[in-house]
Short mmCIF file of C-alpha atoms in Angstrom, two decimals:
data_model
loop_
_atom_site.label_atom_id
_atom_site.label_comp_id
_atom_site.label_asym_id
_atom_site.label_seq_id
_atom_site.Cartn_x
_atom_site.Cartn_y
_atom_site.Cartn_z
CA UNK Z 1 -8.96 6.39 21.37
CA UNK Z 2 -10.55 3.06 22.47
CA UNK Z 3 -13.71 3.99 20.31
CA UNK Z 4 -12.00 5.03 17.08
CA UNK Z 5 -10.32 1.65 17.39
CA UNK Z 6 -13.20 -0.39 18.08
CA UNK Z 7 -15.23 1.47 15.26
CA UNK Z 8 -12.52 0.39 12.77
CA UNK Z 9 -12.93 -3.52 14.10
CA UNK Z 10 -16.77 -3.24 14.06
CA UNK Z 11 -17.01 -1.93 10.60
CA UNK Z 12 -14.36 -4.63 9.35
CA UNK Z 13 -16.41 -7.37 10.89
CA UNK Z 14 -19.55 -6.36 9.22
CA UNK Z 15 -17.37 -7.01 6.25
CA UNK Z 16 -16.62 -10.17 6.60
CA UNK Z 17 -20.43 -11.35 7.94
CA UNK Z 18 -22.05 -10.88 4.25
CA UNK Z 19 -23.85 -13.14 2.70
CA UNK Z 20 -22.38 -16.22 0.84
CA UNK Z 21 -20.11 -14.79 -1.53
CA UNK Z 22 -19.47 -17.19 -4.49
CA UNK Z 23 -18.00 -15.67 -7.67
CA UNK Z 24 -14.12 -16.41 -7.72
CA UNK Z 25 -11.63 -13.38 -6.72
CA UNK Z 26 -9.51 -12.81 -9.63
CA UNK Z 27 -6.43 -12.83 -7.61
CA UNK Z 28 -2.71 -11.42 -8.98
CA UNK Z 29 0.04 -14.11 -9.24
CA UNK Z 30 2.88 -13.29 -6.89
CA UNK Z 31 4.35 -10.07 -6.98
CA UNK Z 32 7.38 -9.76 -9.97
CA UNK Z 33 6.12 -13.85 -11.14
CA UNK Z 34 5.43 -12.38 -14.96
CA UNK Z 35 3.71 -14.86 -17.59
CA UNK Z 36 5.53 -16.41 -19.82
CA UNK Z 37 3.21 -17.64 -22.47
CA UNK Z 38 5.31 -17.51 -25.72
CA UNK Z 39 7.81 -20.02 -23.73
CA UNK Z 40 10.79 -16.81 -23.47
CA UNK Z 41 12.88 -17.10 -20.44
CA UNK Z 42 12.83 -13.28 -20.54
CA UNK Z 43 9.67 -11.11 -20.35
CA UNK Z 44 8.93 -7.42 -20.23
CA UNK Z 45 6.15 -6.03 -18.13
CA UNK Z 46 5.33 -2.90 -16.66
CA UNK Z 47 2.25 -0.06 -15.70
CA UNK Z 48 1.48 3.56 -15.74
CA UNK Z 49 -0.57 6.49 -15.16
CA UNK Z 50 -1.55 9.87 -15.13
CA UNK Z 51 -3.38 11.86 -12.51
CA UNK Z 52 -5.33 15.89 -13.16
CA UNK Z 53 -6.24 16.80 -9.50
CA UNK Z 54 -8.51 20.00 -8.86
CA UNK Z 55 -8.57 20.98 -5.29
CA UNK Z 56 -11.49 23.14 -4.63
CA UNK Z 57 -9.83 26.85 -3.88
CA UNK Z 58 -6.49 25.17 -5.00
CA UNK Z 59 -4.15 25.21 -7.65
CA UNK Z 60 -5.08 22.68 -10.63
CA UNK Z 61 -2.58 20.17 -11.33
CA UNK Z 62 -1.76 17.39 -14.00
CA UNK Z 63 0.92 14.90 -13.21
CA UNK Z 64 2.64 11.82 -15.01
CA UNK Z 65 2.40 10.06 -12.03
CA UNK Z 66 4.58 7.33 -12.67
CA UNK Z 67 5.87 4.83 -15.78
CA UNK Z 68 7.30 1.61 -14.93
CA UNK Z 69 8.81 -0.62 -16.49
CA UNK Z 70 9.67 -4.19 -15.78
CA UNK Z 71 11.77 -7.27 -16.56
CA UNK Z 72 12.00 -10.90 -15.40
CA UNK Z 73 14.53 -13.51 -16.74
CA UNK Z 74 14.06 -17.73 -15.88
CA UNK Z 75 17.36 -18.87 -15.40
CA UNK Z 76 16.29 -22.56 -15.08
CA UNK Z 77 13.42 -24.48 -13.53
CA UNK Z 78 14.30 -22.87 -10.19
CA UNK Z 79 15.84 -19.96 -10.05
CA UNK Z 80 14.54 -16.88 -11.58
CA UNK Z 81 15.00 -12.86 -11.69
CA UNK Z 82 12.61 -10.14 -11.04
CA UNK Z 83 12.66 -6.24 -11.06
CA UNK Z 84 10.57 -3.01 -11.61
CA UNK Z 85 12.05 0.38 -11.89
CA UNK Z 86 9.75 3.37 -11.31
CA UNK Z 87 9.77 6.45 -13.36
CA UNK Z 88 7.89 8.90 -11.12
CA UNK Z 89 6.22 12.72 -11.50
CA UNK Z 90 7.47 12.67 -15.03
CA UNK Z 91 11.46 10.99 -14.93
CA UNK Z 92 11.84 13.45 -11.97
CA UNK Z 93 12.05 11.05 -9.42
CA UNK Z 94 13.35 7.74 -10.34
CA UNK Z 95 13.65 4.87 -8.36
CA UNK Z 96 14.20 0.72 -8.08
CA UNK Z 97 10.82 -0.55 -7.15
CA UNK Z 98 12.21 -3.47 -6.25
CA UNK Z 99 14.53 -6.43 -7.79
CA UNK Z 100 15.22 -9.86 -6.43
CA UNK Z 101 15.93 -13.62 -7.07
CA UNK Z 102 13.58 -16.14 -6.51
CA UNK Z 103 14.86 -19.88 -5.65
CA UNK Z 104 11.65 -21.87 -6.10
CA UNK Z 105 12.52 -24.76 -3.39
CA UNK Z 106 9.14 -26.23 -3.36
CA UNK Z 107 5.59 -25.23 -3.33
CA UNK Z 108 5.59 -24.56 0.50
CA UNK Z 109 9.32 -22.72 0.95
CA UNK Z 110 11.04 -20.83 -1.79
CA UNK Z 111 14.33 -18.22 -1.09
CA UNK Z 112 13.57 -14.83 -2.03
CA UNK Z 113 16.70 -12.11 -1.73
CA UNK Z 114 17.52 -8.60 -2.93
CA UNK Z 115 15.25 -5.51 -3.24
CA UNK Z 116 11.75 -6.61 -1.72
CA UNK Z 117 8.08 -5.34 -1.42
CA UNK Z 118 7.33 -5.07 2.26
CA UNK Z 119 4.43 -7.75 2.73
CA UNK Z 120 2.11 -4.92 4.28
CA UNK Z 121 -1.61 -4.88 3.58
CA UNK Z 122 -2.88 -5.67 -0.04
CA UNK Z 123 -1.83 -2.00 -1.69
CA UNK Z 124 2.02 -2.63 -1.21
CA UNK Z 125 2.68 -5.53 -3.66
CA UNK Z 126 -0.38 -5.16 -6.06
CA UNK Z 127 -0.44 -1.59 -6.97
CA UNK Z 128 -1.16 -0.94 -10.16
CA UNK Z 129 -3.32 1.22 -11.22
CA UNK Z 130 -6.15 -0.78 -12.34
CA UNK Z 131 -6.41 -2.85 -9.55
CA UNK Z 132 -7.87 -0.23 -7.69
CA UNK Z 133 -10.92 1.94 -8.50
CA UNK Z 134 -9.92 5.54 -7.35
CA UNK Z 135 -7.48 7.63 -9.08
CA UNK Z 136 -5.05 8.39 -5.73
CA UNK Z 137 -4.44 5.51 -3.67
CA UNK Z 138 -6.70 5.60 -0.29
CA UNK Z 139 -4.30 7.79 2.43
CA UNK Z 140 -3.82 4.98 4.96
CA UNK Z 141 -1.80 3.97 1.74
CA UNK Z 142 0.47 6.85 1.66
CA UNK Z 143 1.27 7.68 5.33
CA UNK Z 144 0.60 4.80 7.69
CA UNK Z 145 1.79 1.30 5.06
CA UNK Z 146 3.89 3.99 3.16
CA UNK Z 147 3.15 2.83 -0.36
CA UNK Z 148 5.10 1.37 -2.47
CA UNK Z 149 7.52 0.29 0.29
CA UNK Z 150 10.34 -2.02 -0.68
CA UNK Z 151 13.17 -1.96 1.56
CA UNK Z 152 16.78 -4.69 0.93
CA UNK Z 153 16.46 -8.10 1.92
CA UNK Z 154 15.80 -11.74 2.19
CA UNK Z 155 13.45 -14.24 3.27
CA UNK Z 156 10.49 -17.10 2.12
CA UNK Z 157 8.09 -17.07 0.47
CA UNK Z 158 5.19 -20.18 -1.01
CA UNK Z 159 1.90 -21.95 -0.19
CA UNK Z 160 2.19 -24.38 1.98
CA UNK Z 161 -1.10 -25.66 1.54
CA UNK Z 162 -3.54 -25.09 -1.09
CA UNK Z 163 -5.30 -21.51 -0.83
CA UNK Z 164 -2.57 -20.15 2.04
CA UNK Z 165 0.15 -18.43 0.92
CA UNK Z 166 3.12 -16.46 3.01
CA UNK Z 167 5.97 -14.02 3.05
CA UNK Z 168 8.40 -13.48 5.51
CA UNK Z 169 11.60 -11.16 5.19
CA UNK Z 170 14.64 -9.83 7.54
CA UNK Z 171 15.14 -6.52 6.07
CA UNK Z 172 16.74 -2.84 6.38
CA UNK Z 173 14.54 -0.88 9.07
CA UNK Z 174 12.96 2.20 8.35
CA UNK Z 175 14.54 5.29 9.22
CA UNK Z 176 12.61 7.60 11.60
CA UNK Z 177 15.25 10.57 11.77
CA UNK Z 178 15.48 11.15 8.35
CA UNK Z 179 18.98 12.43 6.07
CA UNK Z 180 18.46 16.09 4.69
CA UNK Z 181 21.36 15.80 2.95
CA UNK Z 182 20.17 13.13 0.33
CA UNK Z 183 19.28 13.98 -3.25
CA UNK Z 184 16.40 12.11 -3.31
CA UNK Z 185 12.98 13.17 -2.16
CA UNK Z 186 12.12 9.32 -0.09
CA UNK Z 187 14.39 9.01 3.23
CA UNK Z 188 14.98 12.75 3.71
CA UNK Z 189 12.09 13.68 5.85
CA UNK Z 190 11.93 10.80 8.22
CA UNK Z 191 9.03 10.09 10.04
CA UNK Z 192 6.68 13.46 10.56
CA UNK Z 193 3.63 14.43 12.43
CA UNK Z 194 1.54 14.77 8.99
CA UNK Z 195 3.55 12.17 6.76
CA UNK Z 196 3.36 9.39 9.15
CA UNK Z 197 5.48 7.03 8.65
CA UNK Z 198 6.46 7.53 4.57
CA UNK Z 199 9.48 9.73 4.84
CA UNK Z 200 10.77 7.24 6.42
CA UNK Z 201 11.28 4.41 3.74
CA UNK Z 202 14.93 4.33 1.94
CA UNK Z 203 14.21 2.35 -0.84
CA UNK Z 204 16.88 0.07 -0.41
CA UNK Z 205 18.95 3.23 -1.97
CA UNK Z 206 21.97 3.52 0.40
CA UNK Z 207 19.73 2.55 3.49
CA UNK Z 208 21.09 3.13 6.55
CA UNK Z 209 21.19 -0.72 7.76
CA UNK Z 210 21.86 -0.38 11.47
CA UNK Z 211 18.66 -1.25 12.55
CA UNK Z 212 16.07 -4.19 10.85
CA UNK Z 213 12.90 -5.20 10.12
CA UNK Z 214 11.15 -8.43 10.40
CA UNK Z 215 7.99 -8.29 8.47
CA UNK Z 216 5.38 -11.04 7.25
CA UNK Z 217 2.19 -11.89 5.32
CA UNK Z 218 -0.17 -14.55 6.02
CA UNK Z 219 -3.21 -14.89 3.08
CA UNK Z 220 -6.55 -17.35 2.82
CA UNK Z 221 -7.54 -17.44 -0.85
CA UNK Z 222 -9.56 -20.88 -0.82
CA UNK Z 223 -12.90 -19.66 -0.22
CA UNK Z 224 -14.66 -18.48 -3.55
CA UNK Z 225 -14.77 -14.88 -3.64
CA UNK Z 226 -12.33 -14.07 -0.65
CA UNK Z 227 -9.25 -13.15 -0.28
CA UNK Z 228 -8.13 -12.30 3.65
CA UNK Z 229 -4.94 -11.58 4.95
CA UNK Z 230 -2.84 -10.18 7.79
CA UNK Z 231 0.53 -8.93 7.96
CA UNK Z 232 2.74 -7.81 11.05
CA UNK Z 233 5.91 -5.94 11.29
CA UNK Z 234 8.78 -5.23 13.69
CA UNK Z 235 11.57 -3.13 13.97
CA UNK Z 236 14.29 -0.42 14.74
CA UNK Z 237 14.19 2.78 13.00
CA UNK Z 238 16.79 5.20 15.00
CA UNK Z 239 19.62 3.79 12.78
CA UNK Z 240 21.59 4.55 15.53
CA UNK Z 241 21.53 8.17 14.75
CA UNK Z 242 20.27 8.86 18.57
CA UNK Z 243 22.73 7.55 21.10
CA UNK Z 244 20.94 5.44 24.06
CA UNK Z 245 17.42 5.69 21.83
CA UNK Z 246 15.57 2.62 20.90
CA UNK Z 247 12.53 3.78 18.20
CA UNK Z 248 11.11 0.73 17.09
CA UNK Z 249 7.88 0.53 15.12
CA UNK Z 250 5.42 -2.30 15.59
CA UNK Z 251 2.82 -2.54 12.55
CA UNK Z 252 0.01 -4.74 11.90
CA UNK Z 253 -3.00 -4.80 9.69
CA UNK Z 254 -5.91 -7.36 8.89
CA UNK Z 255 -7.78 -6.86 5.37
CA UNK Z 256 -9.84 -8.41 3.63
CA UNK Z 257 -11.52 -8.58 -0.30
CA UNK Z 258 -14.70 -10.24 -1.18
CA UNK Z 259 -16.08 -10.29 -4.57
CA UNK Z 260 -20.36 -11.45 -5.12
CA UNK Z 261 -22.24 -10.97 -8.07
CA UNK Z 262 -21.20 -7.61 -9.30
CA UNK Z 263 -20.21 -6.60 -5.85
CA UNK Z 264 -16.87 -5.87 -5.15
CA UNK Z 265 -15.83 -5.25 -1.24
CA UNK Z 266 -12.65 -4.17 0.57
CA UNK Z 267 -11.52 -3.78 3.86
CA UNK Z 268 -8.56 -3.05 6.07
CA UNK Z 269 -7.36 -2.06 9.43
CA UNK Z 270 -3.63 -0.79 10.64
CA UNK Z 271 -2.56 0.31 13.73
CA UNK Z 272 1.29 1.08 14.30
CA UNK Z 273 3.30 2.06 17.42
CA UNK Z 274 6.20 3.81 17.84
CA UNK Z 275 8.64 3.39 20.99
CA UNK Z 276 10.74 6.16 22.49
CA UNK Z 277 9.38 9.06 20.06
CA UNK Z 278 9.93 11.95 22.71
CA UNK Z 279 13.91 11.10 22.14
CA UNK Z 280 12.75 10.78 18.61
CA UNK Z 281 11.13 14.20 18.72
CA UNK Z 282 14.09 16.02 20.52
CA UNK Z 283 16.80 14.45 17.84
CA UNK Z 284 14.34 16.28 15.13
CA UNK Z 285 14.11 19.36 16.71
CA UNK Z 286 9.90 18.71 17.03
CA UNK Z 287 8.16 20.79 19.42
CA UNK Z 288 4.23 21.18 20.38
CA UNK Z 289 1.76 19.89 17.90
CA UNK Z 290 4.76 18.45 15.55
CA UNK Z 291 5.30 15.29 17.79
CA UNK Z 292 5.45 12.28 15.86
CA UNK Z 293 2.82 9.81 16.76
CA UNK Z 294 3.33 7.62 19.25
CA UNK Z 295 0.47 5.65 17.69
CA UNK Z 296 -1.13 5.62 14.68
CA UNK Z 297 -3.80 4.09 12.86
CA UNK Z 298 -5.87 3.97 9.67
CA UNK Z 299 -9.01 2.09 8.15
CA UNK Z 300 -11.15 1.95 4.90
CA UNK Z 301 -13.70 0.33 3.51
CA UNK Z 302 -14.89 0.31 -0.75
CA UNK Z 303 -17.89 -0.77 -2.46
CA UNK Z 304 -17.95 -0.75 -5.85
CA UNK Z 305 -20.56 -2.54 -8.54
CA UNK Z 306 -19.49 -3.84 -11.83
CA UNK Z 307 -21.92 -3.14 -14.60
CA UNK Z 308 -20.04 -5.31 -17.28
CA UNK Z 309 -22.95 -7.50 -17.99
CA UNK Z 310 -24.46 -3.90 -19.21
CA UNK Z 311 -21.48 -3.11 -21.41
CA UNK Z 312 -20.02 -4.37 -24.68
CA UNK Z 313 -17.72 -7.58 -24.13
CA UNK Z 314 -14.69 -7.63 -22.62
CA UNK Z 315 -15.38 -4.01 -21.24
CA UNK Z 316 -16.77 -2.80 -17.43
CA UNK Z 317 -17.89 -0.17 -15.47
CA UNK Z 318 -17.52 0.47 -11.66
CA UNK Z 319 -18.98 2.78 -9.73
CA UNK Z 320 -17.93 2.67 -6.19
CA UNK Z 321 -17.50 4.57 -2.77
CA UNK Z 322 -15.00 4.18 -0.09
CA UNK Z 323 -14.76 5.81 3.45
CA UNK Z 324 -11.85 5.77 5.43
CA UNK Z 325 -10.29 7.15 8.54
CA UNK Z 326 -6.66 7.63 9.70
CA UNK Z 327 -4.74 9.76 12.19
CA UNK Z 328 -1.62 9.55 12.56
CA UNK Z 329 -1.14 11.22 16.13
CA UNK Z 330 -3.55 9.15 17.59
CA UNK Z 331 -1.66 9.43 21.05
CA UNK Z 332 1.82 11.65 21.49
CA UNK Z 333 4.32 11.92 24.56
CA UNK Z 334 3.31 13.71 27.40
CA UNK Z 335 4.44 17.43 27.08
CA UNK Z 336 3.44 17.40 23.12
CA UNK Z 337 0.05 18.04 21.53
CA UNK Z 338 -2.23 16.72 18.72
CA UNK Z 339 -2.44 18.43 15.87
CA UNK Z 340 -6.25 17.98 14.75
CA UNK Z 341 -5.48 18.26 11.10
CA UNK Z 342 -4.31 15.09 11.08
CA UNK Z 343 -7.19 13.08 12.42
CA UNK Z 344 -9.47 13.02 9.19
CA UNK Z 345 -12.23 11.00 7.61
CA UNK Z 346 -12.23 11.25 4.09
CA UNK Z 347 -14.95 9.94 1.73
CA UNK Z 348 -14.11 9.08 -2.01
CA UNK Z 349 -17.03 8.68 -4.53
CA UNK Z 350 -16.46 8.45 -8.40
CA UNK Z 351 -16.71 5.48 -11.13
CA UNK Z 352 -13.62 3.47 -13.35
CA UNK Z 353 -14.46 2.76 -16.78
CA UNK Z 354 -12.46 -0.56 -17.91
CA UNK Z 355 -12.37 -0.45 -21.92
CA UNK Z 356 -9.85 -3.54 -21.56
CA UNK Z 357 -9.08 -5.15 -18.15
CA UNK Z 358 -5.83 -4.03 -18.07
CA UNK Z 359 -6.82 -0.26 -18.88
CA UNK Z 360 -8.76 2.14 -16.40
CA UNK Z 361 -10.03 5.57 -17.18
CA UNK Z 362 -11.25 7.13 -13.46
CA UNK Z 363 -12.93 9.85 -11.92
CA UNK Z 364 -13.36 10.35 -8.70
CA UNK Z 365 -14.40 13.07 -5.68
CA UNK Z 366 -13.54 13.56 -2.66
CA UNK Z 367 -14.16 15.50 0.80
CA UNK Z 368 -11.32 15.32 3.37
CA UNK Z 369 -13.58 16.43 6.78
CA UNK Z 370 -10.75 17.38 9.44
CA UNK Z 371 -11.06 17.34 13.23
CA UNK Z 372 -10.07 20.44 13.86
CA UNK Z 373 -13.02 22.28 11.58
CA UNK Z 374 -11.59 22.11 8.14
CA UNK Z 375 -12.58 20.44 5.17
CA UNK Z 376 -10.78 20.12 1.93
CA UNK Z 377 -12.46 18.98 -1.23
CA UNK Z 378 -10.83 17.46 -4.38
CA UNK Z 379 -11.97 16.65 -7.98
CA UNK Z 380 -9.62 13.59 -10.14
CA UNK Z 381 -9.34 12.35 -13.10
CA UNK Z 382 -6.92 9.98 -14.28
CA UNK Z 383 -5.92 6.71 -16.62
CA UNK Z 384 -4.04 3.84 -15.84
CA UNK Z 385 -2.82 0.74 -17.27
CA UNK Z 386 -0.73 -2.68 -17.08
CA UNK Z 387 0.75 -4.84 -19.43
#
């Protein structure tokens, strides 16, 4: 365990120990802040995009993964609305991505309350599609920061000094046991061996609110061509659904993006713990290899090249590569065993075409190499766009 751990580190400090890196990082503004150029205290805003995946011995599949749609209103000077609501797999899963009020204090602390993003790695709040370079978002993505996460709450937000920023929220915990009795597809599962941690999230849709969640986000921006950030979070997840039980989930990450002449290089590295999982396991019925894990973690690393200078104006092309490597039972109570599947390393190759900067036609590979023998390969194709 101690040398999957340090590998992750190692490989994220190489990251950061490149050469001078001097073109600027075209950074997002913060999350649910829309523009407001033609002077309207109301703007619309919103993303998309469409996935065909072939797995290799599989069953083909297209999917409309998701349409959203958002709207932000300007009260007055200081306080302001925000919201996104997410039309998933074609209408059939519809949710509130999130929706809050912003009370803009001062530069360096502003109120932020309602349905939040969960300040956790750089996926979580900027997410849309052509922001990243593969057509799936990377699978530390999905089960370890359960992407997109936005859980009820309130908290601060602002830059205190020029090139740091911050977030910082008391909010609804996740729920690790899971209702089987909901209608909807996020909250029912609870936290699994495979899933990690994403069946867990509520959504701020009827969350069960006995247990919460502190969680924060610390970002450097001033140095040209870097953005680097870490995030931490804490809290109960048993929703007191498990008398004398105290699951609690501790989560951090530390990422990082650099941007030099035509490169373009990403990095993170999570790690989350789970306390009293073998009451956890017993309340779910889990036996054997379907232990949750105790501990978890996930890294990844993506190098792409823009070729822009090559293309007509305004347009660019990216090939890129990313390796990562999760598992999410990377230690289990005593009595319970691993189950290898879920200890992969998964490599991603393919190239984005950007005919606008807001619009992203993808293709991508990639081989999912399993520690207990198996591999599983996967051809993508999808499109993407923001407005």
């Amino acid at each position: 365990m101690r040398s999957k751990w340090i590998s992750g580190i190692f490989l994220f400090v190489l990251v950061l120990v490149q050469p001078v890196w001097g073109k600027e990082l075209e950074l997002e503004a913060e999350p649910g802040i829309a523009e407001r150029e033609n002077g309207q205290p109301t703007s619309v805003y919103g993303y998309g995009e469409m996935h065909f995946n072939s797995p290799k011995g599989g069953t083909n599949q297209t999917d409309f993964h998701r349409l959203v749609i958002g709207i932000s209103h300007q009260f007055n000077s200081w306080i302001s609305f925000h919201s996104e609501v997410d039309l998933e797999h074609g209408f059939a899963e519809p949710y509130l991505e999130y929706a809050h009020l912003d009370l803009e204090l001062s530069p360096a602390l502003n109120i932020r309350v309602g349905s939040v993003l969960v300040p956790m790695g750089f996926t979580n709040e900027y997410h849309e599609p052509p922001v990243f370079f593969s057509v799936e978002r990377a699978s530390v993505d999905n089960r370890i920061i359960p992407t997109t996460w936005p859980e009820g709450g309130a908290g601060f937000f602002g830059n205190p000094i020029p090139g740091v920023r911050y977030r910082v929220y008391l909010i609804s915990g996740l729920d690790a046991v899971g209702d089987e009795d909901r209608a909807e597809q996020f909250c029912k599962d609870g936290f699994t061996a495979g899933s990690g941690l994403r069946g867990g999230r509520c959504k701020a849709a009827e969350s069960s609110s006995e247990d919460y969640a502190v969680a924060g986000r610390l970002e450097y921006t001033s140095f040209p061509g870097l953005q680097f950030g870490i995030s931490g979070y804490r809290g109960g997840a048993d929703q007191g659904k498990i008398p004398g039980a105290d699951v609690t989930v501790t989560m951090w990450d530390v990422d990082a993006q650099l941007r030099y002449a035509g490169f373009d290089l990403q990095g993170i590295y999570v790690r989350a713990t789970i306390d009293d999982v073998a009451a956890l396991n017993a309340a779910k019925g889990f036996t054997g290899s379907q232990s949750v894990g105790e501990e978890m973690f996930g890294w990844y690393v993506v190098l792409g090249y823009h070729l822009g200078g090559m293309m007509a104006e305004g347009q660019d092309l990216v090939p890129f590569v990313r390796y990562e490597q999760l598992d999410t039972q990377d230690k289990v109570p005593a009595g319970f065993t691993k189950n290898l599947a879920n200890e992969q390393k998964i490599i991603t190759t393919g190239v984005a075409y950007y005919p606008h900067e807001r619009v992203a036609l993808k293709g991508d590979y990639q081989i999912f190499d399993r520690e207990n023998g198996t591999t599983l390969r996967q051809f993508n194709l999808g499109v993407g766009w923001m407005f």
